[in-house]
CSV table of N, CA and C in Angstrom, one decimal:
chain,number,residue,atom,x,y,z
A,1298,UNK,N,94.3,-35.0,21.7
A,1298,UNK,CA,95.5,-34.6,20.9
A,1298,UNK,C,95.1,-33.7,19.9
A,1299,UNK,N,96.5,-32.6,19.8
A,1299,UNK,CA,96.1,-31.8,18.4
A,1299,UNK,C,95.6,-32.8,17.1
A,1300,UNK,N,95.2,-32.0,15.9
A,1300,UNK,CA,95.2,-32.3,14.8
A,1300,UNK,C,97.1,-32.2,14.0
A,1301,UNK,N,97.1,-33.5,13.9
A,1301,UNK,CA,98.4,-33.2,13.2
A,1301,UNK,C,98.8,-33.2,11.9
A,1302,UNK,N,99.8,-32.7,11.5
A,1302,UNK,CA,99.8,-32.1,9.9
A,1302,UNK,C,100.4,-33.4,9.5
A,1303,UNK,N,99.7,-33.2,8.2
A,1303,UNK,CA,100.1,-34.4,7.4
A,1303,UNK,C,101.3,-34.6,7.0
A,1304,UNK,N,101.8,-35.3,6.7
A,1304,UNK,CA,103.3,-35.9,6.7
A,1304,UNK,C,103.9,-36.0,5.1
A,1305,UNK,N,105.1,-35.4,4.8
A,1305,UNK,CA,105.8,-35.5,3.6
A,1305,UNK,C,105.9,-37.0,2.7
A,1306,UNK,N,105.2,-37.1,1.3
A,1306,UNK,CA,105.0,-38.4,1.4
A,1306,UNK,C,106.4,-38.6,0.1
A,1307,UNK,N,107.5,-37.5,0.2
A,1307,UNK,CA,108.3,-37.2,-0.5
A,1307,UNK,C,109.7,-38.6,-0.3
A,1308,UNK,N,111.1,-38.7,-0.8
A,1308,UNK,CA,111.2,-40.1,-1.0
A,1308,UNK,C,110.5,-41.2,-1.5
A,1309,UNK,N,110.7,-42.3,-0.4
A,1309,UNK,CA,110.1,-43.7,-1.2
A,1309,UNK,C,109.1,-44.1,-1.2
A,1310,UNK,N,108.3,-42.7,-1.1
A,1310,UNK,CA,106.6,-42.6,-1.5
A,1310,UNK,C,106.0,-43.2,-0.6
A,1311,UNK,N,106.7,-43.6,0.6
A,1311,UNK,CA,105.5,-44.4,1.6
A,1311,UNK,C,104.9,-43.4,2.9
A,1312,UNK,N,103.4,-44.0,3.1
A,1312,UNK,CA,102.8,-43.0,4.5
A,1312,UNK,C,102.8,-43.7,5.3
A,1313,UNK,N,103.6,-42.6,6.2
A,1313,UNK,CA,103.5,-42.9,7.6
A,1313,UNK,C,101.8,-43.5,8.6
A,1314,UNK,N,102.2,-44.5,9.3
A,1314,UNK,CA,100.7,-44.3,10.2
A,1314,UNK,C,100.1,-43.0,10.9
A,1315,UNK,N,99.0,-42.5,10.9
A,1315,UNK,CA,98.7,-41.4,11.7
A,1315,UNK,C,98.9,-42.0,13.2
A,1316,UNK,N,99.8,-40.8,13.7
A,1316,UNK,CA,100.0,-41.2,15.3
A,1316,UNK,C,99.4,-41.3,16.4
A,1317,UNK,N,98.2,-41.1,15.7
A,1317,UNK,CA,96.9,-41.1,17.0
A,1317,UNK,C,96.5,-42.8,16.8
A,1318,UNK,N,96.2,-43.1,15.9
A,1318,UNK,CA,96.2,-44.5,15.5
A,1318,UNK,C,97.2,-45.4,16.4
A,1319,UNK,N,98.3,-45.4,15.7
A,1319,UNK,CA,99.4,-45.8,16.6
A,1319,UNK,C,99.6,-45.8,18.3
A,1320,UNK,N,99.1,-44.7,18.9
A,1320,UNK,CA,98.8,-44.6,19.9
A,1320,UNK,C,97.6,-44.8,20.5
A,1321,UNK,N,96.8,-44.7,20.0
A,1321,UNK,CA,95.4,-46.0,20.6
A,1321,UNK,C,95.6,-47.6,20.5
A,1322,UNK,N,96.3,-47.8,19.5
A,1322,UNK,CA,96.7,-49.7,19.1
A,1322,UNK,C,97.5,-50.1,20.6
A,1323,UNK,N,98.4,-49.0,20.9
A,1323,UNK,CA,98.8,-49.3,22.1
A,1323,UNK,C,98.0,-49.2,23.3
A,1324,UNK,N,97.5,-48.2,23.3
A,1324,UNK,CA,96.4,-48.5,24.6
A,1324,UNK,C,95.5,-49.9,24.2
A,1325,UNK,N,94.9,-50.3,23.6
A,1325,UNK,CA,93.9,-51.4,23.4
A,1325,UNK,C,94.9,-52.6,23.7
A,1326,UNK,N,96.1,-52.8,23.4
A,1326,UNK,CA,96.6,-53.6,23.3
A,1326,UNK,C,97.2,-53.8,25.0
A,1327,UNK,N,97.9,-52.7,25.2
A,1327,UNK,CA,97.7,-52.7,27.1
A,1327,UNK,C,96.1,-53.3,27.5
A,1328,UNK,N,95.1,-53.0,26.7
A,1328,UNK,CA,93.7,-53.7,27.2
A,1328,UNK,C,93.8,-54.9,27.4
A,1329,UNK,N,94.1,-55.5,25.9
A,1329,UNK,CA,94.2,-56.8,26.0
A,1329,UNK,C,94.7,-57.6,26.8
A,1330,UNK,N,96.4,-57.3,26.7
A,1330,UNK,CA,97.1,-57.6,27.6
A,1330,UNK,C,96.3,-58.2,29.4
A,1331,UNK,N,96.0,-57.4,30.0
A,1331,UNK,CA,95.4,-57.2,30.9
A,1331,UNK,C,94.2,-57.5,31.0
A,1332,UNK,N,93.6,-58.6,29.6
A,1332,UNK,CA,91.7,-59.2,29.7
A,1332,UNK,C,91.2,-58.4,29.8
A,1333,UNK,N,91.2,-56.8,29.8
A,1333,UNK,CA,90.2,-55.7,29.9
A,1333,UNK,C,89.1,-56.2,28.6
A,1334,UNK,N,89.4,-56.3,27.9
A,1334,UNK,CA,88.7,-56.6,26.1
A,1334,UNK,C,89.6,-57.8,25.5
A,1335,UNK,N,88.4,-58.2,24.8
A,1335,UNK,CA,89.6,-59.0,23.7
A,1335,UNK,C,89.8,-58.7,22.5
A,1336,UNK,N,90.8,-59.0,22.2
A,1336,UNK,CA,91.2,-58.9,20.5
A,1336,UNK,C,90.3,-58.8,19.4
A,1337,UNK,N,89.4,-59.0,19.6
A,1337,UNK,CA,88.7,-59.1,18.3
A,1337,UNK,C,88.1,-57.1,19.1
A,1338,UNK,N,87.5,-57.3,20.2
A,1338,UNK,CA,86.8,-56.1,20.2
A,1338,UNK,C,87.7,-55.2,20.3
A,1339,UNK,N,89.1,-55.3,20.6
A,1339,UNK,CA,90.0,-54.1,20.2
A,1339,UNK,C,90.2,-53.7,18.8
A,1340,UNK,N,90.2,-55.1,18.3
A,1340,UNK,CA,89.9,-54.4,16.8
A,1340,UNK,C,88.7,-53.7,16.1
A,1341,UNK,N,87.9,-53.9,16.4
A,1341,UNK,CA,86.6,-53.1,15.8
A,1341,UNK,C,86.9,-52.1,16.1
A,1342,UNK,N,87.5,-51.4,17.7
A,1342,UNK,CA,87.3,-50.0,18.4
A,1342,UNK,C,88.7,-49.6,17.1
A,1343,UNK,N,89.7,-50.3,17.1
A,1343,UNK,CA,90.9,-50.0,16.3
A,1343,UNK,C,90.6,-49.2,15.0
A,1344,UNK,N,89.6,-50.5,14.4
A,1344,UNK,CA,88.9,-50.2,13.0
A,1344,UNK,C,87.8,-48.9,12.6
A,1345,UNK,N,87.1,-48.8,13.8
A,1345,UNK,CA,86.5,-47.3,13.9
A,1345,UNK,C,87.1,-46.0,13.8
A,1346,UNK,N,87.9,-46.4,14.6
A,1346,UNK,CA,88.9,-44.9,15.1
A,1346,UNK,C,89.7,-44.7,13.5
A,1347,UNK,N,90.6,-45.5,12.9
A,1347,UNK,CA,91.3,-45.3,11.8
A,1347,UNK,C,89.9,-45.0,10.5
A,1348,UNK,N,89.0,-45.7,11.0
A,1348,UNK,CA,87.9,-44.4,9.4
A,1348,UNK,C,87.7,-43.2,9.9
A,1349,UNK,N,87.5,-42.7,11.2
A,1349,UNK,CA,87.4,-41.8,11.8
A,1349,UNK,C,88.6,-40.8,11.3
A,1350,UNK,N,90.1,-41.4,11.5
A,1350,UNK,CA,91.0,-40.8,11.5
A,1350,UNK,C,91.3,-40.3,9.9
A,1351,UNK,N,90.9,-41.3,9.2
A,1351,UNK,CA,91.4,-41.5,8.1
A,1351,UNK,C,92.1,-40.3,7.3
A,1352,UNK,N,93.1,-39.9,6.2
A,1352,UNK,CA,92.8,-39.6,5.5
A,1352,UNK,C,94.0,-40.0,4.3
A,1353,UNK,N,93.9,-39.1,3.3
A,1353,UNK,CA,94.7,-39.0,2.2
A,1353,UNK,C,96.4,-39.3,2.3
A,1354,UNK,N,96.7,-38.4,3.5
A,1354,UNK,CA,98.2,-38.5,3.3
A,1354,UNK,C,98.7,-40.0,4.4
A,1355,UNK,N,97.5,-40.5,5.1
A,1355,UNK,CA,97.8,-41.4,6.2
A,1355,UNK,C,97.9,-42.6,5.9
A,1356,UNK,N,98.8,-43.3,6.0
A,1356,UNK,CA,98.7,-45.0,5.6
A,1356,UNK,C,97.5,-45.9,6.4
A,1357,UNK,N,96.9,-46.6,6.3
A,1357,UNK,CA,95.8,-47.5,6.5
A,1357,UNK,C,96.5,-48.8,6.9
A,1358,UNK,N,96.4,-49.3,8.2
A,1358,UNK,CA,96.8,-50.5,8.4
A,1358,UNK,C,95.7,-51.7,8.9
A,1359,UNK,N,96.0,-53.0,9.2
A,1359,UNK,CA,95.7,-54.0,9.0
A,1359,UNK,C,95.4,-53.6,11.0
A,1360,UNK,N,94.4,-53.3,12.1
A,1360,UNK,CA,94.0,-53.3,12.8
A,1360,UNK,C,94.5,-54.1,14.0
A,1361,UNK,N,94.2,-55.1,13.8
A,1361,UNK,CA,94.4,-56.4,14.1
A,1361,UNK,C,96.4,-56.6,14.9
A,1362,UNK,N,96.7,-56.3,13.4
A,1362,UNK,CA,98.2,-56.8,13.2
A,1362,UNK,C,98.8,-55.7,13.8
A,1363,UNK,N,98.0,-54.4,13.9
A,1363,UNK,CA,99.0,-53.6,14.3
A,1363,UNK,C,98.8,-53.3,16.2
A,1364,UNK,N,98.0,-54.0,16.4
A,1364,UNK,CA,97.5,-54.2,18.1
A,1364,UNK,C,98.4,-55.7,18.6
A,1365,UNK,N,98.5,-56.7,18.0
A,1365,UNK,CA,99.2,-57.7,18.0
A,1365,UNK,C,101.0,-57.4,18.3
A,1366,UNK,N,101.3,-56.2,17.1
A,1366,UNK,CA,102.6,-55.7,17.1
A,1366,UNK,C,102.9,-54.9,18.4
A,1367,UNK,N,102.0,-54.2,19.0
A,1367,UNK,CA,102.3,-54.1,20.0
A,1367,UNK,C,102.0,-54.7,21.2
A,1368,UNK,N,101.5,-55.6,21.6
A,1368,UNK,CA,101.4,-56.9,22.3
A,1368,UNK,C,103.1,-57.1,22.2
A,1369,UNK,N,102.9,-57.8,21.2
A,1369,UNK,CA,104.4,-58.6,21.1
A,1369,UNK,C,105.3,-58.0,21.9
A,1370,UNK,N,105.8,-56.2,20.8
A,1370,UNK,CA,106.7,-55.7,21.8
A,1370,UNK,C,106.5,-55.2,23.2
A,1371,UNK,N,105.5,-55.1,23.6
A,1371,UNK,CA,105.4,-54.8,25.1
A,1371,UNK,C,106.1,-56.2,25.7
A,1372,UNK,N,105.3,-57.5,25.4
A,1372,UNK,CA,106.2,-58.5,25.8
A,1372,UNK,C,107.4,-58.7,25.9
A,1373,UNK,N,108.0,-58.1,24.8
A,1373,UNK,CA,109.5,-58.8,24.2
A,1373,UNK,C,110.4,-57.5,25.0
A,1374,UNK,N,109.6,-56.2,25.6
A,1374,UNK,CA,110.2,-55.6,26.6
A,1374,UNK,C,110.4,-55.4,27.7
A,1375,UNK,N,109.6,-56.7,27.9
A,1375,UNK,CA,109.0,-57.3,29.9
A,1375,UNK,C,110.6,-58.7,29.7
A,1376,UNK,N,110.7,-59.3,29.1
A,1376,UNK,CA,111.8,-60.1,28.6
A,1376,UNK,C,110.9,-61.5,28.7
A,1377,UNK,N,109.5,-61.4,27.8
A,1377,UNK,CA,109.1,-62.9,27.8
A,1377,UNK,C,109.8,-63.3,26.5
């Protein structure tokens, strides 16, 4: 994926997640899903990529929680 431009952190002062983040949480979490990896090692690969990603204008999330979140909704859109 391109490099994407940083995001207006104008309003109620909050940062967006960087969408490359967001879109890996979801692949790892399709991993999990599917016992390709477990949870814990999707997180570390999660936790790598976001210092990698990291920067100033990007909000920083909880790894874990944000692979879980999408677990959930993948589930809750299969109708478990």
């Amino acid at each position: 994926m391109s490099e994407p431009t940083a995001p207006s952190t104008e309003g109620d002062g909050t940062r967006p997640i960087h969408p490359d983040i967001d879109w890996q949480a979801g692949l790892l979490a399709e991993k999990v899903l599917r016992r390709v990896m477990t949870l814990a090692a999707a997180t570390e690969e999660l936790a790598a990529w976001q210092d990698e990603a990291a920067g100033d204008a990007w909000r920083t999330v909880e790894p874990r929680a944000l692979i879980v979140t999408h677990i959930m909704n993948r589930l809750l859109s299969r109708g478990y």
